[in-house]
Coordinates of C-alpha atoms in Angstrom, one line a residue:
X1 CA 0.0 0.0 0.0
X2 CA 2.8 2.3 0.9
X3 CA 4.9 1.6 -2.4
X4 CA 1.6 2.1 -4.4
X5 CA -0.6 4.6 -3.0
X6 CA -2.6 5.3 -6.4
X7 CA -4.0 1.9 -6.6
X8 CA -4.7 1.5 -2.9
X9 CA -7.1 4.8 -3.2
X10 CA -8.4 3.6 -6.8
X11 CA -9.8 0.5 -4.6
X12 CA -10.9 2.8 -1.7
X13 CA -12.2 4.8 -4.2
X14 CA -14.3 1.9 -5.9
X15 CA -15.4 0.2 -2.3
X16 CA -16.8 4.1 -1.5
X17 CA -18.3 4.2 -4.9
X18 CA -20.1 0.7 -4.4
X19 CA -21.6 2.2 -0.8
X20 CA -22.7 4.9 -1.8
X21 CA -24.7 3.0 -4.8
X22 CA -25.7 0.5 -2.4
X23 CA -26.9 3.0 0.3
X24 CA -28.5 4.5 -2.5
X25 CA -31.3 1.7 -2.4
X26 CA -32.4 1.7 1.1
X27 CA -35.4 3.8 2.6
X28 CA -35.3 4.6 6.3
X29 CA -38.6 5.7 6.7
X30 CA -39.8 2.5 5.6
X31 CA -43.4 1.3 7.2
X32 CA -41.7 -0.8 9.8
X33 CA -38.2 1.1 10.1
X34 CA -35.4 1.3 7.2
X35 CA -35.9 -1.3 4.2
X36 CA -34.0 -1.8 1.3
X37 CA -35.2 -2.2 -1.9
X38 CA -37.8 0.0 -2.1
X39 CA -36.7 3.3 -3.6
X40 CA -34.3 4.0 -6.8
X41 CA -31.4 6.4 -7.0
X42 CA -31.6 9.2 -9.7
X43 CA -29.6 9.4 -12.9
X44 CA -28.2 12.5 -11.7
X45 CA -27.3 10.8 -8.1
X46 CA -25.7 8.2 -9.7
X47 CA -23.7 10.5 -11.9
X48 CA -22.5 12.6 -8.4
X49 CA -21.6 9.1 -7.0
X50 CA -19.3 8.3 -9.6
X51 CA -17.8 11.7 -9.6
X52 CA -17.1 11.8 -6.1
X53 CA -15.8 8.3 -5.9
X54 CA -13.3 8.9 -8.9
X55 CA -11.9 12.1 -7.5
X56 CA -10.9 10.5 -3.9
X57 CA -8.1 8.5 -6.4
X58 CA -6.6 12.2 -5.5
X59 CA -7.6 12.3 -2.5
X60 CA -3.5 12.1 -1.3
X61 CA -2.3 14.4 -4.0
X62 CA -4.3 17.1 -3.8
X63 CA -6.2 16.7 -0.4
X64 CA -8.4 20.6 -0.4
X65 CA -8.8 20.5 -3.7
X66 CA -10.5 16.5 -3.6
X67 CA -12.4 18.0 -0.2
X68 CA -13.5 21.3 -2.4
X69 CA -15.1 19.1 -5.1
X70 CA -16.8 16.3 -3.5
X71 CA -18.2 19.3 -1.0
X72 CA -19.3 20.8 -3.9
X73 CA -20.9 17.3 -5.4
X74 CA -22.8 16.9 -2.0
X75 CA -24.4 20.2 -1.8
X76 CA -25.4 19.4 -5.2
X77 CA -27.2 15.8 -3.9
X78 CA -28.5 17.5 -1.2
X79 CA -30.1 20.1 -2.8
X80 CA -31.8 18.2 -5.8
X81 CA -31.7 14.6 -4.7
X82 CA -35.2 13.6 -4.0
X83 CA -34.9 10.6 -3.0
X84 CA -31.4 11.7 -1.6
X85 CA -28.6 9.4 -2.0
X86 CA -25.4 9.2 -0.1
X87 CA -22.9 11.3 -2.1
X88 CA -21.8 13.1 0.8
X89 CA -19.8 9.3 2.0
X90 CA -17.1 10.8 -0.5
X91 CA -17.0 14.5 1.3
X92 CA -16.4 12.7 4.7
X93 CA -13.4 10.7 2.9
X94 CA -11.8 13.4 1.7
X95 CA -12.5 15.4 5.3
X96 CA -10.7 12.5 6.9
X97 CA -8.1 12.8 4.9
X98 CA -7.3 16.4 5.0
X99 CA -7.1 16.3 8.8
X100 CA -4.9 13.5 8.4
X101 CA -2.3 15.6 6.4
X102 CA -2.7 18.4 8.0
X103 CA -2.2 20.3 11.9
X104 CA -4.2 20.4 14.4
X105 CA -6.1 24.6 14.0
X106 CA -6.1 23.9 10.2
X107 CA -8.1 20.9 10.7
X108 CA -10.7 22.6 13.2
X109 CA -10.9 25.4 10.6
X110 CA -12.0 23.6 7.4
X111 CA -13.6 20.8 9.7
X112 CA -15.9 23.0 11.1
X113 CA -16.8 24.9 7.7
X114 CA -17.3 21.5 6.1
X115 CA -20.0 20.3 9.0
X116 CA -21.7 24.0 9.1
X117 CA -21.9 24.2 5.2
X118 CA -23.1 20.8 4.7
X119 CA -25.6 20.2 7.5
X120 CA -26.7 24.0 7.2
X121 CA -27.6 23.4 3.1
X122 CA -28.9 20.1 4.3
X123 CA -31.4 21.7 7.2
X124 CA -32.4 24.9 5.3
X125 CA -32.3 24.1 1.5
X126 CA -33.1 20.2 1.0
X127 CA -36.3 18.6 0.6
X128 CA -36.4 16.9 4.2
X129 CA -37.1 18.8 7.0
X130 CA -34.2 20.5 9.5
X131 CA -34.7 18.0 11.8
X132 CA -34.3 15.1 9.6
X133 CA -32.4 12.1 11.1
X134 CA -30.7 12.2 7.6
X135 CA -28.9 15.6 8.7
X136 CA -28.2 15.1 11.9
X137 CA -26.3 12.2 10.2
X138 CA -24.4 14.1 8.5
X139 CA -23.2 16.4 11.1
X140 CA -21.8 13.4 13.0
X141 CA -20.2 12.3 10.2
X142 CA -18.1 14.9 9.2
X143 CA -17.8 15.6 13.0
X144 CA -16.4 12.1 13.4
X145 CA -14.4 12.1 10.3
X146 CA -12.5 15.1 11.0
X147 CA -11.7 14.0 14.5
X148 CA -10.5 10.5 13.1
X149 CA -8.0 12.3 10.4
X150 CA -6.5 14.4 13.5
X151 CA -6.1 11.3 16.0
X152 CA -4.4 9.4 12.9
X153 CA -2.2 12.6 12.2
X154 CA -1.0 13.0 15.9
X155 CA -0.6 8.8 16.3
X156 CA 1.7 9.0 13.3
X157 CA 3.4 12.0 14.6
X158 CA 3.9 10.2 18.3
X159 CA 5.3 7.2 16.1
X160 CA 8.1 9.2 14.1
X161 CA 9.2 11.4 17.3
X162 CA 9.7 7.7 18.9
X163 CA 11.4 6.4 15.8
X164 CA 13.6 9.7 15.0
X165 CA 14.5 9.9 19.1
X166 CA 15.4 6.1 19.3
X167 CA 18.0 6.8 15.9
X168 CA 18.9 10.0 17.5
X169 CA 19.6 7.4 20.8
X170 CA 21.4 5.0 18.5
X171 CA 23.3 7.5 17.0
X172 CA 24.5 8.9 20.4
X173 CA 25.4 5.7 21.6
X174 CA 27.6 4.5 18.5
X175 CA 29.1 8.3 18.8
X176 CA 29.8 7.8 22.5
X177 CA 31.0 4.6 21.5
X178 CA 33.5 5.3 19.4
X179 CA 34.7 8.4 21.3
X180 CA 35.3 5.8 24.5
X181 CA 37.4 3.7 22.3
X182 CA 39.6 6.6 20.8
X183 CA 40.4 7.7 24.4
X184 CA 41.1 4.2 25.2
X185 CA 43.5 3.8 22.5
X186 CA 45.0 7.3 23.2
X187 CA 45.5 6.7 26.9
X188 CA 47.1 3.2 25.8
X189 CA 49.3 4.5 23.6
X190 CA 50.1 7.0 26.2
X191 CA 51.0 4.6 28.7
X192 CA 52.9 2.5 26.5
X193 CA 54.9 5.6 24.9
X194 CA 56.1 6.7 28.9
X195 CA 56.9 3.4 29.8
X196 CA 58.8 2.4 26.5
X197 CA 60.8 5.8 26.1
X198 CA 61.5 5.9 29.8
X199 CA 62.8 2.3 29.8
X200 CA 65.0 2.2 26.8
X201 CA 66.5 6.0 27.2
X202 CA 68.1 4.1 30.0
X203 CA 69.0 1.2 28.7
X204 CA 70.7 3.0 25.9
X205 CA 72.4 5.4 28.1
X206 CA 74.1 2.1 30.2
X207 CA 74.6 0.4 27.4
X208 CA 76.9 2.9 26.1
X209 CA 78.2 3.1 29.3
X210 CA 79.2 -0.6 29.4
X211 CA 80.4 -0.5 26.2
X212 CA 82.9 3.2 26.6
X213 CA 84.3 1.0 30.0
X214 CA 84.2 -2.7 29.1
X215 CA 88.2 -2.6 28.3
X216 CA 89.5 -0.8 31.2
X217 CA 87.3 -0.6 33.9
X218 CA 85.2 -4.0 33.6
X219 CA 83.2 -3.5 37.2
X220 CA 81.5 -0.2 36.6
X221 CA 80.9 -1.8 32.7
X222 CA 79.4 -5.0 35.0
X223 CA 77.5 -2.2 37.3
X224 CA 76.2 -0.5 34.1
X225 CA 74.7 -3.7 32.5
X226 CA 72.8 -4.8 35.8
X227 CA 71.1 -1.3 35.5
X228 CA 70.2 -2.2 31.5
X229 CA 68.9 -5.4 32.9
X230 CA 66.8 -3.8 35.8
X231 CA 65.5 -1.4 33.4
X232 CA 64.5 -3.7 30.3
X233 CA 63.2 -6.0 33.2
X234 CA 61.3 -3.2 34.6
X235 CA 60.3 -2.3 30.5
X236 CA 58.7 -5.9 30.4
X237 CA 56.7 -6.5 33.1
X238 CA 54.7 -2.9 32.4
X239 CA 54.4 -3.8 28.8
X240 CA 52.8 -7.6 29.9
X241 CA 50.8 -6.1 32.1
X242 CA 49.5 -3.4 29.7
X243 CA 48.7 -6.4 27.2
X244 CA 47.5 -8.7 28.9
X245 CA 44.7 -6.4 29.7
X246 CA 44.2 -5.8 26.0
X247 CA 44.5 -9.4 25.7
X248 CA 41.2 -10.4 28.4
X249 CA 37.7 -11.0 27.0
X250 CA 35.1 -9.0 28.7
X251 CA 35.4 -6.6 31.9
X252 CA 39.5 -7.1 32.5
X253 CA 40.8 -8.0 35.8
X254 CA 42.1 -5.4 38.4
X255 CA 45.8 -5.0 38.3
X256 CA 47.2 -6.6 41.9
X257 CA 49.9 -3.7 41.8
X258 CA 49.0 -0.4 42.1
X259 CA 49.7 2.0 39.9
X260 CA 52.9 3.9 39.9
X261 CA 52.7 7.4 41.5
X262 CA 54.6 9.8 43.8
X263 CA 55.0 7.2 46.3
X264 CA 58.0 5.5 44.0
X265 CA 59.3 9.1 43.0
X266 CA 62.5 7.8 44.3
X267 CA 63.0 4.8 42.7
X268 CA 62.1 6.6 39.4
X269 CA 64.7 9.1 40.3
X270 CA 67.4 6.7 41.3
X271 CA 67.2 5.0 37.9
X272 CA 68.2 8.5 36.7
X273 CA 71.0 8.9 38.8
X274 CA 72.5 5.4 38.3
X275 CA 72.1 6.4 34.5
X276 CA 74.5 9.7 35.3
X277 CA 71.9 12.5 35.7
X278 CA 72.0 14.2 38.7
X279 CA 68.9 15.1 40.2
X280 CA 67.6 17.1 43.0
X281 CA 63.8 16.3 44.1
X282 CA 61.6 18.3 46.5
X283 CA 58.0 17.4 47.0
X284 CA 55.4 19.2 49.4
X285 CA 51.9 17.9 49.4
X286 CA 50.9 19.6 52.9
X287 CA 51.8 21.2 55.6
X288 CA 55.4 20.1 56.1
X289 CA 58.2 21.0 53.8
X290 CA 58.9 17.3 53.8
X291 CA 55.5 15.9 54.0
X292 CA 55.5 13.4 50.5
X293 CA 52.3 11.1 51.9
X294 CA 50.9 9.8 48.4
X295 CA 47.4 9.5 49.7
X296 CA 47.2 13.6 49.8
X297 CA 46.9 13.3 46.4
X298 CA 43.8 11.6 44.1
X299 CA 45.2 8.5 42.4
X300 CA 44.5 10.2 38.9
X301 CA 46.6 13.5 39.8
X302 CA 49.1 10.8 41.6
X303 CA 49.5 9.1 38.5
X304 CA 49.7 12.4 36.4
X305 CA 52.3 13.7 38.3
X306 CA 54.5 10.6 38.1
X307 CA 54.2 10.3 34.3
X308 CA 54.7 14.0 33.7
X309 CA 58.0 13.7 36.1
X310 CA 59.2 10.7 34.6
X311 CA 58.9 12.1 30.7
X312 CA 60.4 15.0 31.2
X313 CA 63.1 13.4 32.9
X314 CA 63.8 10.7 30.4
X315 CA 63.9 13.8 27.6
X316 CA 66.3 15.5 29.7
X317 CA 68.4 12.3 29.9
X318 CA 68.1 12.3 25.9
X319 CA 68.4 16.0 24.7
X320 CA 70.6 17.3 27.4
X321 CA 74.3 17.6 27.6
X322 CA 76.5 15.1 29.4
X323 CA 76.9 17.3 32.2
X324 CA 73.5 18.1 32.7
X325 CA 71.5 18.7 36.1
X326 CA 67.8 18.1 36.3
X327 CA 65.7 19.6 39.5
X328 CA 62.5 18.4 40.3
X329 CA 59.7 19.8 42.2
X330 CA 55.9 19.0 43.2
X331 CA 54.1 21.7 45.3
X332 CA 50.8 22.0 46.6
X333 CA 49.2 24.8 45.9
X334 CA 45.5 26.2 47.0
X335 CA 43.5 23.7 45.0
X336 CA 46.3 22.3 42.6
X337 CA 49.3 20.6 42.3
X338 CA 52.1 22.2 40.2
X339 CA 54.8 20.2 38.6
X340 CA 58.1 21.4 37.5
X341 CA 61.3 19.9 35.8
X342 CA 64.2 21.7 35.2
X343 CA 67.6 21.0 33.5
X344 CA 70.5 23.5 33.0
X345 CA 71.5 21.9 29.3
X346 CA 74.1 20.7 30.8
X347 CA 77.5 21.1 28.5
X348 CA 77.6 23.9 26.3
X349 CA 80.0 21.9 23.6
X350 CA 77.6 19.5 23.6
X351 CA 74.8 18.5 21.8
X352 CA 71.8 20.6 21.5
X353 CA 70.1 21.2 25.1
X354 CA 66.7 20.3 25.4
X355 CA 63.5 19.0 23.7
X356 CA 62.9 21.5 20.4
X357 CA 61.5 24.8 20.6
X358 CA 58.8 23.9 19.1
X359 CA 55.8 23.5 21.3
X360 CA 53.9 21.1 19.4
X361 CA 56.7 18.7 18.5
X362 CA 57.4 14.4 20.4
X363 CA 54.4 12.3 21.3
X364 CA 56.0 12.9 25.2
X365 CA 55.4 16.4 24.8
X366 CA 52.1 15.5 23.7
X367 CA 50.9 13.2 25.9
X368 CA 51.8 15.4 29.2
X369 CA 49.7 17.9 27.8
X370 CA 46.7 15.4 27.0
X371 CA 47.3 13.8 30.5
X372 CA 47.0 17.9 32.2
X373 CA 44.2 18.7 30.4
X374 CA 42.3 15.3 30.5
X375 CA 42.6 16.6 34.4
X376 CA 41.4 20.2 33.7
X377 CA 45.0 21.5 34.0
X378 CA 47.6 22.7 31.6
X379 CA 50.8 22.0 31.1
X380 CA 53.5 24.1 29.3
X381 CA 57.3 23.0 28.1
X382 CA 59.4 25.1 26.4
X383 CA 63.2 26.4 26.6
X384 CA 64.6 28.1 29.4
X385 CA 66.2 32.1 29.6
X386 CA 70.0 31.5 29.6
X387 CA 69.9 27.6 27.9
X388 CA 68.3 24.4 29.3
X389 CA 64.3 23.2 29.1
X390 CA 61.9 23.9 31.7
X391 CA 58.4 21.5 31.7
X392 CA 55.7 22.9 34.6
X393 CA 52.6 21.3 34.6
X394 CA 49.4 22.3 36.3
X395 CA 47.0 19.6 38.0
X396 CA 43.8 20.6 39.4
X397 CA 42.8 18.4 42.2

């Protein structure tokens, strides 16, 4: 019915045409009540039947204009039928289906002139008289038809608000989707990036180590490749961890270690120092000037912290000089924590001193700032007056 509308009103057409002619033969002032049978429609009545019938194959097309002409028809019928046949069945059609296509105040507009024009010709101008059951009939009718049309119109209306919100909900939920597993995938990357480049800046540094002393001094060359295999150690059992999460069906496990923060600032540190960069560490989380109790902090700004401390510090151990010096310090203050890692460049004959001066350059630099402002903080890194890099980061708590 939907893919062919013309033909399904060409039969509703027909079925209306075929009541109309059948209503045509039945008297309801018979003797004993209504009989059928008994009277004959008019040539002319017939004619208006067929008219009215054939125009309602419009009737979706061109809804007022199909109303306008089987209105028309009927006032005709009801003015000259005698007996009067049913020609108005095709107005009440066409009613019905202009209140079905159309709002609410447009539909109590025409719907009322359509009952007051066609039960006011019928009363005042046809043959019966006013109080005819016949007209009466007609105003409920056209009453009824018109609110039929606008209880369709709002039921489909109801059904395409519940269709369009439930895509809309779809839609949000495949959206929300997707924008859970690109933060996912960014905070793995993320992780993996700190605890790679962290990992193997050190194992490169003491691997050159080993390899400059191996000849001549073979105990600090022994020294230097236990550190390479505590690091790489170290490397590999944050990298199974991170993939065997990746790795479980369903809602993963809870890691049985907790995760690294401020509380193992010193151990981070120390790798550095074995690794030849001094470093000088002061931390103040309350009160005291040495008060460095991890549970001040939330576990997110905790592990913030950490991971900003330990990026910059691998870069330093990278892009700075041989004789650099890297000073670290994490200070509360009012409602946030602010991070800061310093180097001096160390040597000026050496190598360039720090990270480039572009800020947007390194997946580190990047993923400090993604880690501050995932937090609602900021974090800035960029060279310092008079040589050396400077990285502060700010973390709400």
């Amino acid at each position: 019915m939907r893919d062919h509308p013309l033909a399904t009103d060409a039969v509703l057409a027909f079925g209306a045409f075929v009541a109309m002619v059948v209503g045509s033969y039945a008297d309801p002032h018979g003797p004993h009540g209504p009989t059928f049978g008994t009277r004959d429609p008019e040539p002319l009545s017939l004619l208006l039947m067929l008219l009215g019938a054939s125009i309602l194959v419009l009737r979706r097309r061109r809804p007022r204009t199909v109303l306008a002409v089987t209105c028309a028809l009927s006032l005709l019928e009801l003015t000259t039928g005698e007996p009067r046949a049913p020609v108005v069945m095709c107005a009440v059609i066409a009613l019905f289906t202009v209140a079905a296509r159309t709002d609410r105040p447009t539909t109590w507009r025409i719907g009322v002139l359509t009952m007051a024009g066609l039960t006011g010709v019928a009363m005042l101008a046809g043959p019966l008289p006013w109080y005819a059951q016949e007209n009466l009939g007609i105003f409920a009718w056209t009453g009824m038809a018109a609110a039929a049309g606008d209880a369709v119109r709002s039921r489909r209306a109801f059904i395409d608000a519940i269709r369009e919100r439930a895509e809309r909900a779809e839609r949000t939920r495949e959206e929300e989707a997707r924008r859970r597993v690109a933060e996912e995938r960014l905070r793995i990357a993320r992780d993996l990036h700190d605890v790679v480049a962290h990992h193997i800046a050190l194992v490169n540094v003491q691997a050159g180590v080993a390899a400059h002393v191996m000849d001549k001094r073979p105990d600090q060359a022994k020294e230097a490749l236990a550190h390479v295999r505590d690091a790489s150690r170290s490397a590999l059992n944050e990298l199974r961890a991170t993939v065997g999460l990746l790795r479980q069906s369903g809602d993963p496990q809870a890691p049985t270690e907790p995760a690294p923060g401020l509380a193992v600032l010193d151990a981070l540190v120390d790798t550095f120092r074995n690794a030849g960069l001094p470093v000088e560490v002061i931390v103040q989380l309350g009160p005291g000037a040495a008060d460095r109790d991890p549970g001040a902090l939330p576990a997110a700004v905790d592990l913030a912290a950490y991971r900003v401390i330990q990026e910059a510090l691998t870069n330093v151990r990278k892009h700075a000089g041989p004789e650099a010096r890297a000073e670290v310090s994490v200070v509360r203050i009012g409602p946030s924590v602010e991070v800061t890692v310093l180097d001096d460049g160390g040597s000026p004959a050496a190598a360039p001193a720090a990270e480039p001066a572009d800020p947007g350059g390194g997946h580190g630099l990047l993923g400090m700032r993604e880690r501050a402002g995932a937090l609602g903080g900021s974090c800035f890194a960029g060279p310092r007056f008079g040589g050396g890099y400077r990285v502060h980061a700010v973390l709400p708590l």
